[in-house]
PDB file of C-alpha atoms in Angstrom:
ATOM      1  CA  ARG A  25      14.464   6.453   2.033  1.00 61.00           C
ATOM      2  CA  GLY A  26      13.991   5.436  -1.686  1.00 65.00           C
ATOM      3  CA  ASP A  27      17.245   2.528  -1.076  1.00 71.00           C
ATOM      4  CA  LEU A  28      15.806  -0.334  -1.696  1.00 74.00           C
ATOM      5  CA  GLY A  29      18.661  -2.564  -1.780  1.00 76.00           C
ATOM      6  CA  ALA A  30      19.359  -1.564   1.742  1.00 79.00           C
ATOM      7  CA  ALA A  31      15.974  -1.470   2.864  1.00 79.00           C
ATOM      8  CA  ARG A  32      16.600  -5.425   1.060  1.00 79.00           C
ATOM      9  CA  GLU A  33      19.711  -6.317   3.370  1.00 80.00           C
ATOM     10  CA  GLN A  34      18.619  -4.472   6.041  1.00 81.00           C
ATOM     11  CA  LEU A  35      15.646  -7.332   6.729  1.00 81.00           C
ATOM     12  CA  LEU A  36      17.808 -10.169   6.021  1.00 77.00           C
ATOM     13  CA  ARG A  37      19.978  -9.397   8.772  1.00 82.00           C
ATOM     14  CA  GLN A  38      16.803  -8.908  10.234  1.00 81.00           C
ATOM     15  CA  GLN A  39      14.677 -12.448   9.437  1.00 77.00           C
ATOM     16  CA  ALA A  40      18.442 -14.332  10.307  1.00 77.00           C
ATOM     17  CA  VAL A  41      18.559 -12.300  13.824  1.00 80.00           C
ATOM     18  CA  ALA A  42      13.971 -13.280  14.275  1.00 75.00           C
ATOM     19  CA  ARG A  43      15.114 -16.502  13.569  1.00 79.00           C
ATOM     20  CA  LYS A  44      17.861 -17.625  15.615  1.00 80.00           C
ATOM     21  CA  ALA A  45      15.893 -16.669  18.348  1.00 86.00           C
ATOM     22  CA  GLY A  46      12.460 -17.421  18.503  1.00 78.00           C
ATOM     23  CA  LEU A  47      10.585 -14.892  17.594  1.00 83.00           C
ATOM     24  CA  LYS A  48       7.901 -16.182  15.672  1.00 84.00           C
ATOM     25  CA  VAL A  49       5.927 -12.711  13.995  1.00 85.00           C
ATOM     26  CA  LEU A  50       9.136 -10.980  14.776  1.00 85.00           C
ATOM     27  CA  ALA A  51      10.475 -12.678  11.456  1.00 86.00           C
ATOM     28  CA  ALA A  52       6.933 -13.032  10.059  1.00 87.00           C
ATOM     29  CA  LEU A  53       6.344  -9.109  10.265  1.00 89.00           C
ATOM     30  CA  GLY A  54       9.945  -8.774   8.513  1.00 89.00           C
ATOM     31  CA  ARG A  55       9.309 -11.090   5.850  1.00 88.00           C
ATOM     32  CA  ASN A  56       5.474  -9.130   5.262  1.00 90.00           C
ATOM     33  CA  ALA A  57       9.038  -5.769   4.714  1.00 89.00           C
ATOM     34  CA  LEU A  58      10.706  -8.033   2.265  1.00 91.00           C
ATOM     35  CA  GLY A  59       7.616  -8.021  -0.232  1.00 91.00           C
ATOM     36  CA  ASP A  60       6.442  -4.422   0.104  1.00 88.00           C
ATOM     37  CA  VAL A  61      10.390  -4.015  -0.842  1.00 89.00           C
ATOM     38  CA  GLU A  62       9.948  -6.054  -3.720  1.00 91.00           C
ATOM     39  CA  ARG A  63       6.602  -4.814  -4.363  1.00 91.00           C
ATOM     40  CA  LEU A  64       8.227  -1.215  -4.452  1.00 85.00           C
ATOM     41  CA  ALA A  65      10.707  -2.429  -6.509  1.00 89.00           C
ATOM     42  CA  GLY A  66       8.414  -3.398  -9.205  1.00 89.00           C
ATOM     43  CA  ARG A  67       9.384  -7.289  -8.981  1.00 91.00           C
ATOM     44  CA  PHE A  68       5.427  -8.277  -7.909  1.00 93.00           C
ATOM     45  CA  GLY A  69       5.802 -11.922  -8.116  1.00 92.00           C
ATOM     46  CA  GLU A  70       8.430 -12.025  -4.632  1.00 93.00           C
ATOM     47  CA  ALA A  71       6.448  -9.594  -2.690  1.00 93.00           C
ATOM     48  CA  SER A  72       3.685 -12.392  -3.271  1.00 93.00           C
ATOM     49  CA  ALA A  73       6.157 -15.497  -2.949  1.00 94.00           C
ATOM     50  CA  HIS A  74       7.161 -13.163   0.598  1.00 93.00           C
ATOM     51  CA  TYR A  75       3.658 -12.307   1.519  1.00 94.00           C
ATOM     52  CA  ASP A  76       2.009 -15.246   0.812  1.00 94.00           C
ATOM     53  CA  GLU A  77       5.293 -16.981   3.920  1.00 92.00           C
ATOM     54  CA  ALA A  78       4.284 -13.910   5.730  1.00 92.00           C
ATOM     55  CA  MET A  79       0.545 -14.948   5.933  1.00 93.00           C
ATOM     56  CA  ARG A  80       1.231 -18.470   6.653  1.00 92.00           C
ATOM     57  CA  GLN A  81       2.939 -17.276   9.275  1.00 90.00           C
ATOM     58  CA  LEU A  82       0.891 -15.142  11.443  1.00 92.00           C
ATOM     59  CA  ARG A  83      -1.378 -17.723  10.980  1.00 92.00           C
ATOM     60  CA  GLN A  84       0.603 -20.883  12.378  1.00 90.00           C
ATOM     61  CA  ALA A  85       1.126 -17.610  15.173  1.00 87.00           C
ATOM     62  CA  GLY A  86      -2.389 -16.892  15.949  1.00 84.00           C
ATOM     63  CA  SER A  87      -1.472 -13.049  15.149  1.00 85.00           C
ATOM     64  CA  GLY A  88      -4.116 -10.357  13.667  1.00 82.00           C
ATOM     65  CA  LYS A  89      -1.762  -8.792  11.977  1.00 89.00           C
ATOM     66  CA  VAL A  90      -2.912 -11.351   9.413  1.00 91.00           C
ATOM     67  CA  ARG A  91      -4.630  -7.816   8.137  1.00 92.00           C
ATOM     68  CA  VAL A  92      -2.288  -5.819   7.418  1.00 93.00           C
ATOM     69  CA  VAL A  93      -0.064  -8.152   5.033  1.00 93.00           C
ATOM     70  CA  GLU A  94      -3.327  -9.242   3.782  1.00 94.00           C
ATOM     71  CA  LEU A  95      -3.719  -5.456   3.274  1.00 95.00           C
ATOM     72  CA  ASN A  96      -0.368  -5.806   0.931  1.00 94.00           C
ATOM     73  CA  ARG A  97      -1.613  -7.936  -1.084  1.00 94.00           C
ATOM     74  CA  ALA A  98      -4.375  -5.799  -2.158  1.00 96.00           C
ATOM     75  CA  LEU A  99      -1.480  -3.390  -3.236  1.00 94.00           C
ATOM     76  CA  CYS A 100       0.487  -5.676  -4.353  1.00 93.00           C
ATOM     77  CA  ALA A 101      -2.511  -6.794  -6.871  1.00 93.00           C
ATOM     78  CA  VAL A 102      -3.238  -2.597  -7.803  1.00 94.00           C
ATOM     79  CA  GLU A 103      -0.352  -3.382  -9.674  1.00 90.00           C
ATOM     80  CA  VAL A 104      -0.633  -5.807 -12.032  1.00 91.00           C
ATOM     81  CA  ASP A 105      -4.808  -6.994 -12.158  1.00 95.00           C
ATOM     82  CA  VAL A 106      -6.929  -4.471 -10.499  1.00 96.00           C
ATOM     83  CA  LYS A 107      -9.966  -6.725 -10.293  1.00 97.00           C
ATOM     84  CA  ASP A 108      -7.869  -8.415  -8.442  1.00 96.00           C
ATOM     85  CA  ALA A 109      -7.019  -6.041  -5.953  1.00 97.00           C
ATOM     86  CA  VAL A 110     -11.118  -4.729  -5.409  1.00 98.00           C
ATOM     87  CA  ALA A 111     -12.145  -8.392  -4.951  1.00 98.00           C
ATOM     88  CA  ARG A 112      -8.854  -8.500  -1.945  1.00 97.00           C
ATOM     89  CA  ALA A 113      -9.857  -5.179  -0.706  1.00 98.00           C
ATOM     90  CA  GLU A 114     -13.882  -5.481  -0.752  1.00 98.00           C
ATOM     91  CA  ALA A 115     -13.278  -8.190   0.867  1.00 97.00           C
ATOM     92  CA  LEU A 116     -11.004  -7.725   4.096  1.00 96.00           C
ATOM     93  CA  LEU A 117     -13.125  -3.856   3.829  1.00 97.00           C
ATOM     94  CA  PRO A 118     -15.694  -5.921   6.631  1.00 97.00           C
ATOM     95  CA  GLU A 119     -13.371  -7.423   9.097  1.00 94.00           C
ATOM     96  CA  VAL A 120     -10.720  -4.252   9.027  1.00 95.00           C
ATOM     97  CA  GLU A 121     -13.725  -2.196   9.498  1.00 96.00           C
ATOM     98  CA  ARG A 122     -14.660  -4.248  12.765  1.00 94.00           C
ATOM     99  CA  ALA A 123     -11.299  -4.029  13.856  1.00 92.00           C
ATOM    100  CA  GLY A 124     -11.738  -0.046  13.441  1.00 92.00           C
ATOM    101  CA  GLU A 125      -8.168   0.135  12.269  1.00 91.00           C
ATOM    102  CA  LYS A 126      -8.731   3.988  10.089  1.00 91.00           C
ATOM    103  CA  VAL A 127      -5.666   3.746   8.104  1.00 92.00           C
ATOM    104  CA  LEU A 128      -5.968   0.441   6.825  1.00 94.00           C
ATOM    105  CA  ILE A 129      -9.500   1.344   5.782  1.00 96.00           C
ATOM    106  CA  ALA A 130      -8.400   4.752   4.188  1.00 96.00           C
ATOM    107  CA  LEU A 131      -5.592   2.358   1.560  1.00 96.00           C
ATOM    108  CA  LEU A 132      -8.274  -0.165   1.289  1.00 97.00           C
ATOM    109  CA  HIS A 133     -10.886   3.119   0.220  1.00 97.00           C
ATOM    110  CA  GLY A 134      -8.258   3.692  -1.594  1.00 97.00           C
ATOM    111  CA  ILE A 135      -7.963   0.473  -3.645  1.00 98.00           C
ATOM    112  CA  LEU A 136     -11.348   0.810  -4.307  1.00 98.00           C
ATOM    113  CA  ALA A 137     -11.107   4.421  -5.574  1.00 98.00           C
ATOM    114  CA  VAL A 138      -8.395   3.186  -8.404  1.00 98.00           C
ATOM    115  CA  GLY A 139     -11.151  -0.090  -8.899  1.00 98.00           C
ATOM    116  CA  ALA A 140     -14.358   2.204  -9.661  1.00 98.00           C
ATOM    117  CA  GLY A 141     -11.667   5.256 -11.085  1.00 97.00           C
ATOM    118  CA  SER A 142     -11.325   2.254 -13.657  1.00 97.00           C
ATOM    119  CA  ASP A 143     -14.137   1.536 -13.786  1.00 97.00           C
ATOM    120  CA  GLY A 144     -15.414   4.752 -15.152  1.00 96.00           C
ATOM    121  CA  ASP A 145     -17.217   5.326 -12.208  1.00 97.00           C
ATOM    122  CA  TRP A 146     -15.953   8.366 -11.429  1.00 96.00           C
ATOM    123  CA  SER A 147     -19.581   8.881  -8.192  1.00 96.00           C
ATOM    124  CA  ALA A 148     -18.029   5.570  -6.698  1.00 97.00           C
ATOM    125  CA  ALA A 149     -14.601   6.899  -6.754  1.00 97.00           C
ATOM    126  CA  ASP A 150     -15.641   9.856  -5.218  1.00 97.00           C
ATOM    127  CA  ALA A 151     -16.962   7.792  -2.286  1.00 97.00           C
ATOM    128  CA  HIS A 152     -14.137   6.126  -1.586  1.00 98.00           C
ATOM    129  CA  LEU A 153     -12.089   8.876  -2.594  1.00 97.00           C
ATOM    130  CA  ALA A 154     -13.701  10.535   0.244  1.00 96.00           C
ATOM    131  CA  VAL A 155     -12.844   7.860   2.893  1.00 96.00           C
ATOM    132  CA  PHE A 156      -9.320   7.694   1.976  1.00 96.00           C
ATOM    133  CA  SER A 157      -8.185  10.947   2.089  1.00 94.00           C
ATOM    134  CA  GLN A 158      -8.835  11.504   5.615  1.00 92.00           C
ATOM    135  CA  PRO A 159      -5.862  10.417   7.219  1.00 89.00           C
ATOM    136  CA  VAL A 160      -4.455  12.963   4.893  1.00 84.00           C
ATOM    137  CA  GLN A 161      -6.736  15.715   6.018  1.00 86.00           C
ATOM    138  CA  THR A 162      -5.717  14.895   9.637  1.00 89.00           C
ATOM    139  CA  GLY A 163      -1.960  14.941   9.010  1.00 83.00           C
ATOM    140  CA  LEU A 164      -0.784  11.573   8.658  1.00 84.00           C
ATOM    141  CA  ILE A 165       2.226  10.630   6.887  1.00 88.00           C
ATOM    142  CA  ASP A 166       2.578   7.516   5.085  1.00 89.00           C
ATOM    143  CA  GLY A 167       4.004   6.437   1.646  1.00 91.00           C
ATOM    144  CA  GLU A 168       0.947   3.631   1.222  1.00 92.00           C
ATOM    145  CA  ILE A 169      -1.433   6.644   1.445  1.00 95.00           C
ATOM    146  CA  ALA A 170       1.550   8.854  -1.208  1.00 95.00           C
ATOM    147  CA  LEU A 171       1.444   5.381  -3.635  1.00 94.00           C
ATOM    148  CA  LEU A 172      -1.748   5.767  -3.608  1.00 95.00           C
ATOM    149  CA  ALA A 173      -2.797   8.939  -4.542  1.00 96.00           C
ATOM    150  CA  GLU A 174      -0.449   9.275  -7.010  1.00 96.00           C
ATOM    151  CA  LYS A 175      -2.440   5.444  -8.688  1.00 96.00           C
ATOM    152  CA  VAL A 176      -5.360   7.283  -8.362  1.00 97.00           C
ATOM    153  CA  ALA A 177      -4.414  10.560 -10.054  1.00 97.00           C
ATOM    154  CA  ARG A 178      -2.861   7.728 -12.808  1.00 96.00           C
ATOM    155  CA  VAL A 179      -6.370   6.665 -13.426  1.00 97.00           C
ATOM    156  CA  ALA A 180      -7.683   9.893 -13.199  1.00 96.00           C
ATOM    157  CA  LEU A 181      -5.240  11.851 -16.029  1.00 96.00           C
ATOM    158  CA  ALA A 182      -5.704   7.997 -18.799  1.00 95.00           C
ATOM    159  CA  ALA A 183      -9.511   8.633 -17.935  1.00 95.00           C
ATOM    160  CA  GLY A 184      -8.576  13.052 -19.272  1.00 95.00           C
ATOM    161  CA  ASP A 185     -10.395  14.109 -15.514  1.00 95.00           C
ATOM    162  CA  THR A 186      -7.488  16.426 -14.269  1.00 94.00           C
ATOM    163  CA  TRP A 187      -8.738  17.838 -11.358  1.00 95.00           C
ATOM    164  CA  ARG A 188      -8.931  14.443  -9.644  1.00 95.00           C
ATOM    165  CA  ALA A 189      -5.798  13.912 -11.473  1.00 96.00           C
ATOM    166  CA  GLY A 190      -4.428  17.717  -9.555  1.00 95.00           C
ATOM    167  CA  VAL A 191      -6.333  16.813  -6.212  1.00 95.00           C
ATOM    168  CA  THR A 192      -4.926  13.253  -6.050  1.00 95.00           C
ATOM    169  CA  THR A 193      -1.458  14.395  -6.916  1.00 96.00           C
ATOM    170  CA  SER A 194      -1.481  17.032  -4.900  1.00 95.00           C
ATOM    171  CA  TRP A 195      -2.024  15.074  -1.620  1.00 94.00           C
ATOM    172  CA  ALA A 196       0.711  12.618  -3.109  1.00 95.00           C
ATOM    173  CA  ARG A 197       3.424  15.556  -3.288  1.00 95.00           C
ATOM    174  CA  GLU A 198       2.419  16.824   0.682  1.00 93.00           C
ATOM    175  CA  ILE A 199       3.363  13.724   2.251  1.00 93.00           C
ATOM    176  CA  TRP A 200       6.379  13.074  -0.265  1.00 92.00           C
ATOM    177  CA  GLN A 201       7.649  16.436   1.020  1.00 93.00           C
ATOM    178  CA  ALA A 202       7.133  15.816   4.487  1.00 92.00           C
ATOM    179  CA  LEU A 203       9.015  12.724   3.797  1.00 91.00           C
ATOM    180  CA  GLY A 204      11.429  14.320   1.894  1.00 91.00           C
ATOM    181  CA  ARG A 205      10.928  12.004  -0.811  1.00 90.00           C
ATOM    182  CA  ALA A 206      12.397  14.991  -3.616  1.00 90.00           C
ATOM    183  CA  ASP A 207      12.671  12.126  -5.777  1.00 88.00           C
ATOM    184  CA  ARG A 208       8.941  11.200  -5.366  1.00 89.00           C
ATOM    185  CA  ILE A 209       8.237  14.409  -6.230  1.00 91.00           C
ATOM    186  CA  GLU A 210       9.401  14.864  -9.895  1.00 89.00           C
ATOM    187  CA  THR A 211       7.552  11.537 -10.470  1.00 89.00           C
ATOM    188  CA  LEU A 212       4.447  12.615 -10.128  1.00 91.00           C
ATOM    189  CA  PRO A 213       1.753  12.244 -12.551  1.00 85.00           C
ATOM    190  CA  GLY A 214       1.332  15.593 -14.396  1.00 74.00           C
ATOM    191  CA  GLU A 215       4.833  16.355 -13.202  1.00 59.00           C
ATOM    192  CA  PRO A 216       7.436  17.981 -15.785  1.00 49.00           C
ATOM    193  CA  GLY A 217      10.446  15.832 -15.069  1.00 42.00           C
TER     194      GLY A 217
END
């Protein structure tokens, strides 16, 4: 609900319990979640370090959850180096498509839409947005989708494209409202506040 400090504290406790119990995959997933907390706090270096460790632990355990961490690394990269994020998304997409992971597919297309929009290729961005919007259209409530929709809206606004910015901002607003996150609604691109 936006209290990153409390989330960090809970996850650090989770890490201690998982390590003590010898639950390696659970410990790795907690490390991934710590990466998410740091990413949301804008601490991208710390987030990357957590994701790297989570990847190492999940690979060692032979877990298929590695794809989730790889996606999170791309989500982290989209905040600091869009070209790197796009390269990560393009590399991961075929594997995620083979696995049929629809939400991950949508999120990867969201990253690719940010990249295409950043390059001014709105035709390609629209194709990616069509896939990205599918979970929104089915009523899936996911904060990561809202964050990426905001990112696309900011790219569109920077390009002077108020229509695409409005559409993607409305997707983010819908999700944040469903999650009870009025604080996020106040900071949406193009919103007063």
